[in-house]
Amino acid sequence: GYQLAGDSDTTTEVNSDTTSQEGYKLAGNLVHDQEGLLDTQDREFLEAMYQSYAEEYGFTPILYTVLSFQGRSAEETAAWYYDSQGYPADGILYLVSLTEGESYILTNGQCYHRIPNTQTQQIGDILVEYLRDGDYYEAFARFPELAEEAYRENPSGESTGVEQPTKYGKTISI
């Protein structure tokens, strides 16, 4: 499983089924734009970019823009999408809802161990500025790039000297 922490000190343990990821088809499954923030060409380009990161770096970046959290918190919604879609064990999901006015970054597997809380926070803070400026494509294009930089900086998943009892996932207002 993976752990998520919201704005409070509480932690939610979420079960993640990591059984047999073999045969999982990534094609067409990494960029989901329910809010319609991207045109078809940009969405297809981002899909290819996210696929490339998944193949080259060993972790899967995932994007969801949603109209509603359907009564859940951003944290619960991100975990639900990750679990319900059967994504590979090593991934990072960026959930955005302009309608709800929030975004959230969830990490799982090696991303959980290799991307420290401070870097998850920094990624979210950088991306939300693009969202606030209405530059959705740039936010979504920078997401896997920033995640890869953080992932690469701590290749063994060893302590970075920053205590992180749980994985940081901050709900950021847009």
PDB file of C-alpha atoms in Angstrom:
ATOM      1  CA  GLY A   1       0.000   0.000   0.000  1.00  0.00           C
ATOM      2  CA  TYR A   2       0.937   3.626   0.057  1.00  0.00           C
ATOM      3  CA  GLN A   3       0.344   6.365   2.509  1.00  0.00           C
ATOM      4  CA  LEU A   4      -1.005   9.806   1.893  1.00  0.00           C
ATOM      5  CA  ALA A   5      -0.970  12.827   4.112  1.00  0.00           C
ATOM      6  CA  GLY A   6      -3.204  15.808   3.590  1.00  0.00           C
ATOM      7  CA  ASP A   7      -2.964  19.237   5.151  1.00  0.00           C
ATOM      8  CA  SER A   8      -3.278  17.790   8.645  1.00  0.00           C
ATOM      9  CA  ASP A   9      -1.094  15.332  10.502  1.00  0.00           C
ATOM     10  CA  THR A  10      -3.520  12.501   9.821  1.00  0.00           C
ATOM     11  CA  THR A  11      -2.517   9.717   7.496  1.00  0.00           C
ATOM     12  CA  THR A  12      -4.708   7.555   5.336  1.00  0.00           C
ATOM     13  CA  GLU A  13      -3.525   4.063   4.477  1.00  0.00           C
ATOM     14  CA  VAL A  14      -4.756   3.045   1.055  1.00  0.00           C
ATOM     15  CA  ASN A  15      -4.610  -0.507  -0.212  1.00  0.00           C
ATOM     16  CA  SER A  16      -2.959  -0.909  -3.546  1.00  0.00           C
ATOM     17  CA  ASP A  17      -3.101  -4.126  -5.514  1.00  0.00           C
ATOM     18  CA  THR A  18       0.324  -4.529  -7.047  1.00  0.00           C
ATOM     19  CA  THR A  19      -0.212  -8.064  -8.269  1.00  0.00           C
ATOM     20  CA  SER A  20       0.913  -8.921 -11.780  1.00  0.00           C
ATOM     21  CA  GLN A  21       1.417  -5.680 -13.604  1.00  0.00           C
ATOM     22  CA  GLU A  22       2.606  -7.652 -16.619  1.00  0.00           C
ATOM     23  CA  GLY A  23       0.469  -7.207 -19.664  1.00  0.00           C
ATOM     24  CA  TYR A  24      -0.757  -3.830 -18.461  1.00  0.00           C
ATOM     25  CA  LYS A  25      -1.346  -1.624 -21.476  1.00  0.00           C
ATOM     26  CA  LEU A  26      -0.269   1.943 -20.922  1.00  0.00           C
ATOM     27  CA  ALA A  27      -1.511   3.210 -24.290  1.00  0.00           C
ATOM     28  CA  GLY A  28      -4.128   5.895 -23.889  1.00  0.00           C
ATOM     29  CA  ASN A  29      -4.369   5.572 -20.133  1.00  0.00           C
ATOM     30  CA  LEU A  30      -2.084   8.200 -18.607  1.00  0.00           C
ATOM     31  CA  VAL A  31      -3.702  11.547 -19.479  1.00  0.00           C
ATOM     32  CA  HIS A  32      -7.359  12.015 -18.543  1.00  0.00           C
ATOM     33  CA  ASP A  33      -8.885  15.454 -19.094  1.00  0.00           C
ATOM     34  CA  GLN A  34     -12.491  15.399 -17.887  1.00  0.00           C
ATOM     35  CA  GLU A  35     -12.470  19.181 -17.440  1.00  0.00           C
ATOM     36  CA  GLY A  36     -11.587  19.755 -21.092  1.00  0.00           C
ATOM     37  CA  LEU A  37      -8.558  21.933 -20.362  1.00  0.00           C
ATOM     38  CA  LEU A  38      -6.565  20.543 -23.293  1.00  0.00           C
ATOM     39  CA  ASP A  39      -7.303  20.359 -26.988  1.00  0.00           C
ATOM     40  CA  THR A  40      -6.972  16.991 -28.717  1.00  0.00           C
ATOM     41  CA  GLN A  41      -3.497  17.678 -30.106  1.00  0.00           C
ATOM     42  CA  ASP A  42      -2.100  18.774 -26.724  1.00  0.00           C
ATOM     43  CA  ARG A  43      -3.698  15.805 -24.955  1.00  0.00           C
ATOM     44  CA  GLU A  44      -2.220  13.368 -27.486  1.00  0.00           C
ATOM     45  CA  PHE A  45       1.206  14.995 -27.223  1.00  0.00           C
ATOM     46  CA  LEU A  46       1.108  14.807 -23.424  1.00  0.00           C
ATOM     47  CA  GLU A  47       0.003  11.169 -23.600  1.00  0.00           C
ATOM     48  CA  ALA A  48       3.053  10.357 -25.743  1.00  0.00           C
ATOM     49  CA  MET A  49       5.282  12.337 -23.363  1.00  0.00           C
ATOM     50  CA  TYR A  50       3.935  10.529 -20.288  1.00  0.00           C
ATOM     51  CA  GLN A  51       4.361   7.165 -22.059  1.00  0.00           C
ATOM     52  CA  SER A  52       7.963   8.091 -22.840  1.00  0.00           C
ATOM     53  CA  TYR A  53       8.670   8.901 -19.189  1.00  0.00           C
ATOM     54  CA  ALA A  54       7.071   5.604 -18.119  1.00  0.00           C
ATOM     55  CA  GLU A  55       9.256   3.646 -20.528  1.00  0.00           C
ATOM     56  CA  GLU A  56      12.501   5.542 -19.996  1.00  0.00           C
ATOM     57  CA  TYR A  57      12.548   6.267 -16.260  1.00  0.00           C
ATOM     58  CA  GLY A  58      10.751   3.326 -14.677  1.00  0.00           C
ATOM     59  CA  PHE A  59       7.884   5.223 -13.076  1.00  0.00           C
ATOM     60  CA  THR A  60       4.494   6.150 -14.473  1.00  0.00           C
ATOM     61  CA  PRO A  61       3.287   9.772 -14.464  1.00  0.00           C
ATOM     62  CA  ILE A  62      -0.502  10.034 -14.542  1.00  0.00           C
ATOM     63  CA  LEU A  63      -2.754  13.072 -14.970  1.00  0.00           C
ATOM     64  CA  TYR A  64      -6.415  13.452 -14.096  1.00  0.00           C
ATOM     65  CA  THR A  65      -8.415  16.632 -14.447  1.00  0.00           C
ATOM     66  CA  VAL A  66     -11.879  16.112 -12.984  1.00  0.00           C
ATOM     67  CA  LEU A  67     -15.035  18.171 -12.661  1.00  0.00           C
ATOM     68  CA  SER A  68     -15.850  16.858  -9.198  1.00  0.00           C
ATOM     69  CA  PHE A  69     -14.360  14.845  -6.366  1.00  0.00           C
ATOM     70  CA  GLN A  70     -17.856  13.347  -5.907  1.00  0.00           C
ATOM     71  CA  GLY A  71     -17.988  14.074  -2.198  1.00  0.00           C
ATOM     72  CA  ARG A  72     -14.460  12.796  -1.515  1.00  0.00           C
ATOM     73  CA  SER A  73     -11.383  14.765  -0.540  1.00  0.00           C
ATOM     74  CA  ALA A  74      -8.723  15.410  -3.196  1.00  0.00           C
ATOM     75  CA  GLU A  75      -6.570  12.804  -1.412  1.00  0.00           C
ATOM     76  CA  GLU A  76      -9.302  10.149  -1.509  1.00  0.00           C
ATOM     77  CA  THR A  77     -10.102  10.948  -5.143  1.00  0.00           C
ATOM     78  CA  ALA A  78      -6.462  10.594  -6.233  1.00  0.00           C
ATOM     79  CA  ALA A  79      -6.156   7.269  -4.406  1.00  0.00           C
ATOM     80  CA  TRP A  80      -9.417   6.046  -5.923  1.00  0.00           C
ATOM     81  CA  TYR A  81      -8.261   6.810  -9.475  1.00  0.00           C
ATOM     82  CA  TYR A  82      -4.883   5.174  -8.878  1.00  0.00           C
ATOM     83  CA  ASP A  83      -6.393   2.015  -7.414  1.00  0.00           C
ATOM     84  CA  SER A  84      -9.402   1.686  -9.697  1.00  0.00           C
ATOM     85  CA  GLN A  85      -7.417   1.953 -12.934  1.00  0.00           C
ATOM     86  CA  GLY A  86      -4.795  -0.678 -12.068  1.00  0.00           C
ATOM     87  CA  TYR A  87      -1.756   1.497 -12.741  1.00  0.00           C
ATOM     88  CA  PRO A  88       1.742   0.018 -12.340  1.00  0.00           C
ATOM     89  CA  ALA A  89       3.159  -0.043  -8.811  1.00  0.00           C
ATOM     90  CA  ASP A  90       5.675   2.777  -9.380  1.00  0.00           C
ATOM     91  CA  GLY A  91       3.833   5.955 -10.207  1.00  0.00           C
ATOM     92  CA  ILE A  92       2.951   9.541  -9.473  1.00  0.00           C
ATOM     93  CA  LEU A  93      -0.524  10.935 -10.105  1.00  0.00           C
ATOM     94  CA  TYR A  94      -1.414  14.598 -10.512  1.00  0.00           C
ATOM     95  CA  LEU A  95      -5.070  15.322  -9.810  1.00  0.00           C
ATOM     96  CA  VAL A  96      -6.492  18.716 -10.787  1.00  0.00           C
ATOM     97  CA  SER A  97      -9.996  20.099 -10.449  1.00  0.00           C
ATOM     98  CA  LEU A  98     -10.479  23.751 -11.298  1.00  0.00           C
ATOM     99  CA  THR A  99     -14.161  23.285 -10.474  1.00  0.00           C
ATOM    100  CA  GLU A 100     -13.236  22.130  -6.955  1.00  0.00           C
ATOM    101  CA  GLY A 101     -10.344  24.622  -6.837  1.00  0.00           C
ATOM    102  CA  GLU A 102      -7.794  22.030  -5.708  1.00  0.00           C
ATOM    103  CA  SER A 103      -4.929  19.888  -6.940  1.00  0.00           C
ATOM    104  CA  TYR A 104      -3.183  16.920  -5.351  1.00  0.00           C
ATOM    105  CA  ILE A 105      -0.079  14.809  -6.014  1.00  0.00           C
ATOM    106  CA  LEU A 106      -0.086  11.144  -5.021  1.00  0.00           C
ATOM    107  CA  THR A 107       2.990   8.892  -5.096  1.00  0.00           C
ATOM    108  CA  ASN A 108       3.127   5.104  -5.052  1.00  0.00           C
ATOM    109  CA  GLY A 109       5.812   2.395  -5.035  1.00  0.00           C
ATOM    110  CA  GLN A 110       9.321   3.656  -5.778  1.00  0.00           C
ATOM    111  CA  CYS A 111       8.015   7.196  -6.225  1.00  0.00           C
ATOM    112  CA  TYR A 112       6.798   7.001  -2.640  1.00  0.00           C
ATOM    113  CA  HIS A 113      10.337   6.149  -1.500  1.00  0.00           C
ATOM    114  CA  ARG A 114      12.360   8.278  -3.899  1.00  0.00           C
ATOM    115  CA  ILE A 115      10.514  11.590  -3.974  1.00  0.00           C
ATOM    116  CA  PRO A 116      10.766  13.304  -0.580  1.00  0.00           C
ATOM    117  CA  ASN A 117       7.932  15.328   0.881  1.00  0.00           C
ATOM    118  CA  THR A 118       9.774  18.574   0.314  1.00  0.00           C
ATOM    119  CA  GLN A 119      10.074  17.863  -3.400  1.00  0.00           C
ATOM    120  CA  THR A 120       6.438  16.806  -3.727  1.00  0.00           C
ATOM    121  CA  GLN A 121       5.521  20.132  -2.130  1.00  0.00           C
ATOM    122  CA  GLN A 122       7.844  22.041  -4.490  1.00  0.00           C
ATOM    123  CA  ILE A 123       6.413  20.294  -7.553  1.00  0.00           C
ATOM    124  CA  GLY A 124       2.869  21.162  -6.473  1.00  0.00           C
ATOM    125  CA  ASP A 125       3.798  24.773  -5.748  1.00  0.00           C
ATOM    126  CA  ILE A 126       5.441  25.191  -9.172  1.00  0.00           C
ATOM    127  CA  LEU A 127       2.568  23.590 -11.077  1.00  0.00           C
ATOM    128  CA  VAL A 128      -0.189  25.500  -9.311  1.00  0.00           C
ATOM    129  CA  GLU A 129       1.319  28.780 -10.539  1.00  0.00           C
ATOM    130  CA  TYR A 130       0.838  27.605 -14.139  1.00  0.00           C
ATOM    131  CA  LEU A 131      -2.725  26.560 -13.318  1.00  0.00           C
ATOM    132  CA  ARG A 132      -3.511  29.925 -11.747  1.00  0.00           C
ATOM    133  CA  ASP A 133      -2.175  31.625 -14.891  1.00  0.00           C
ATOM    134  CA  GLY A 134      -4.408  29.445 -17.077  1.00  0.00           C
ATOM    135  CA  ASP A 135      -1.383  27.737 -18.677  1.00  0.00           C
ATOM    136  CA  TYR A 136      -2.717  24.215 -18.237  1.00  0.00           C
ATOM    137  CA  TYR A 137      -0.643  22.611 -20.965  1.00  0.00           C
ATOM    138  CA  GLU A 138       2.603  23.925 -19.457  1.00  0.00           C
ATOM    139  CA  ALA A 139       1.621  22.699 -15.984  1.00  0.00           C
ATOM    140  CA  PHE A 140       0.865  19.234 -17.306  1.00  0.00           C
ATOM    141  CA  ALA A 141       4.021  19.132 -19.470  1.00  0.00           C
ATOM    142  CA  ARG A 142       6.234  20.185 -16.544  1.00  0.00           C
ATOM    143  CA  PHE A 143       4.726  17.584 -14.178  1.00  0.00           C
ATOM    144  CA  PRO A 144       6.603  14.479 -15.433  1.00  0.00           C
ATOM    145  CA  GLU A 145       9.776  16.525 -15.921  1.00  0.00           C
ATOM    146  CA  LEU A 146       9.761  17.763 -12.325  1.00  0.00           C
ATOM    147  CA  ALA A 147       8.812  14.315 -11.027  1.00  0.00           C
ATOM    148  CA  GLU A 148      11.682  12.727 -12.967  1.00  0.00           C
ATOM    149  CA  GLU A 149      14.194  15.237 -11.581  1.00  0.00           C
ATOM    150  CA  ALA A 150      13.070  14.478  -8.028  1.00  0.00           C
ATOM    151  CA  TYR A 151      13.023  10.723  -8.722  1.00  0.00           C
ATOM    152  CA  ARG A 152      16.545  10.788 -10.173  1.00  0.00           C
ATOM    153  CA  GLU A 153      17.981  12.796  -7.252  1.00  0.00           C
ATOM    154  CA  ASN A 154      17.371   9.944  -4.818  1.00  0.00           C
ATOM    155  CA  PRO A 155      17.988   6.753  -6.849  1.00  0.00           C
ATOM    156  CA  SER A 156      18.207   4.350  -3.933  1.00  0.00           C
ATOM    157  CA  GLY A 157      15.256   5.735  -2.028  1.00  0.00           C
ATOM    158  CA  GLU A 158      17.558   6.426   0.901  1.00  0.00           C
ATOM    159  CA  SER A 159      16.868   9.043   3.503  1.00  0.00           C
ATOM    160  CA  THR A 160      17.450  12.570   2.280  1.00  0.00           C
ATOM    161  CA  GLY A 161      17.942  13.851   5.810  1.00  0.00           C
ATOM    162  CA  VAL A 162      14.361  15.119   5.886  1.00  0.00           C
ATOM    163  CA  GLU A 163      12.152  13.208   8.255  1.00  0.00           C
ATOM    164  CA  GLN A 164       9.018  12.050   6.457  1.00  0.00           C
ATOM    165  CA  PRO A 165       6.960   9.643   8.513  1.00  0.00           C
ATOM    166  CA  THR A 166       4.353   9.600   5.756  1.00  0.00           C
ATOM    167  CA  LYS A 167       4.345  10.489   2.086  1.00  0.00           C
ATOM    168  CA  TYR A 168       3.446  14.082   1.584  1.00  0.00           C
ATOM    169  CA  GLY A 169       0.494  14.868  -0.560  1.00  0.00           C
ATOM    170  CA  LYS A 170      -0.751  18.384  -0.194  1.00  0.00           C
ATOM    171  CA  THR A 171      -4.060  19.676  -1.362  1.00  0.00           C
ATOM    172  CA  ILE A 172      -3.228  22.972  -3.041  1.00  0.00           C
ATOM    173  CA  SER A 173      -5.879  25.585  -3.725  1.00  0.00           C
ATOM    174  CA  ILE A 174      -5.949  26.810  -7.302  1.00  0.00           C
TER     175      ILE A 174
END
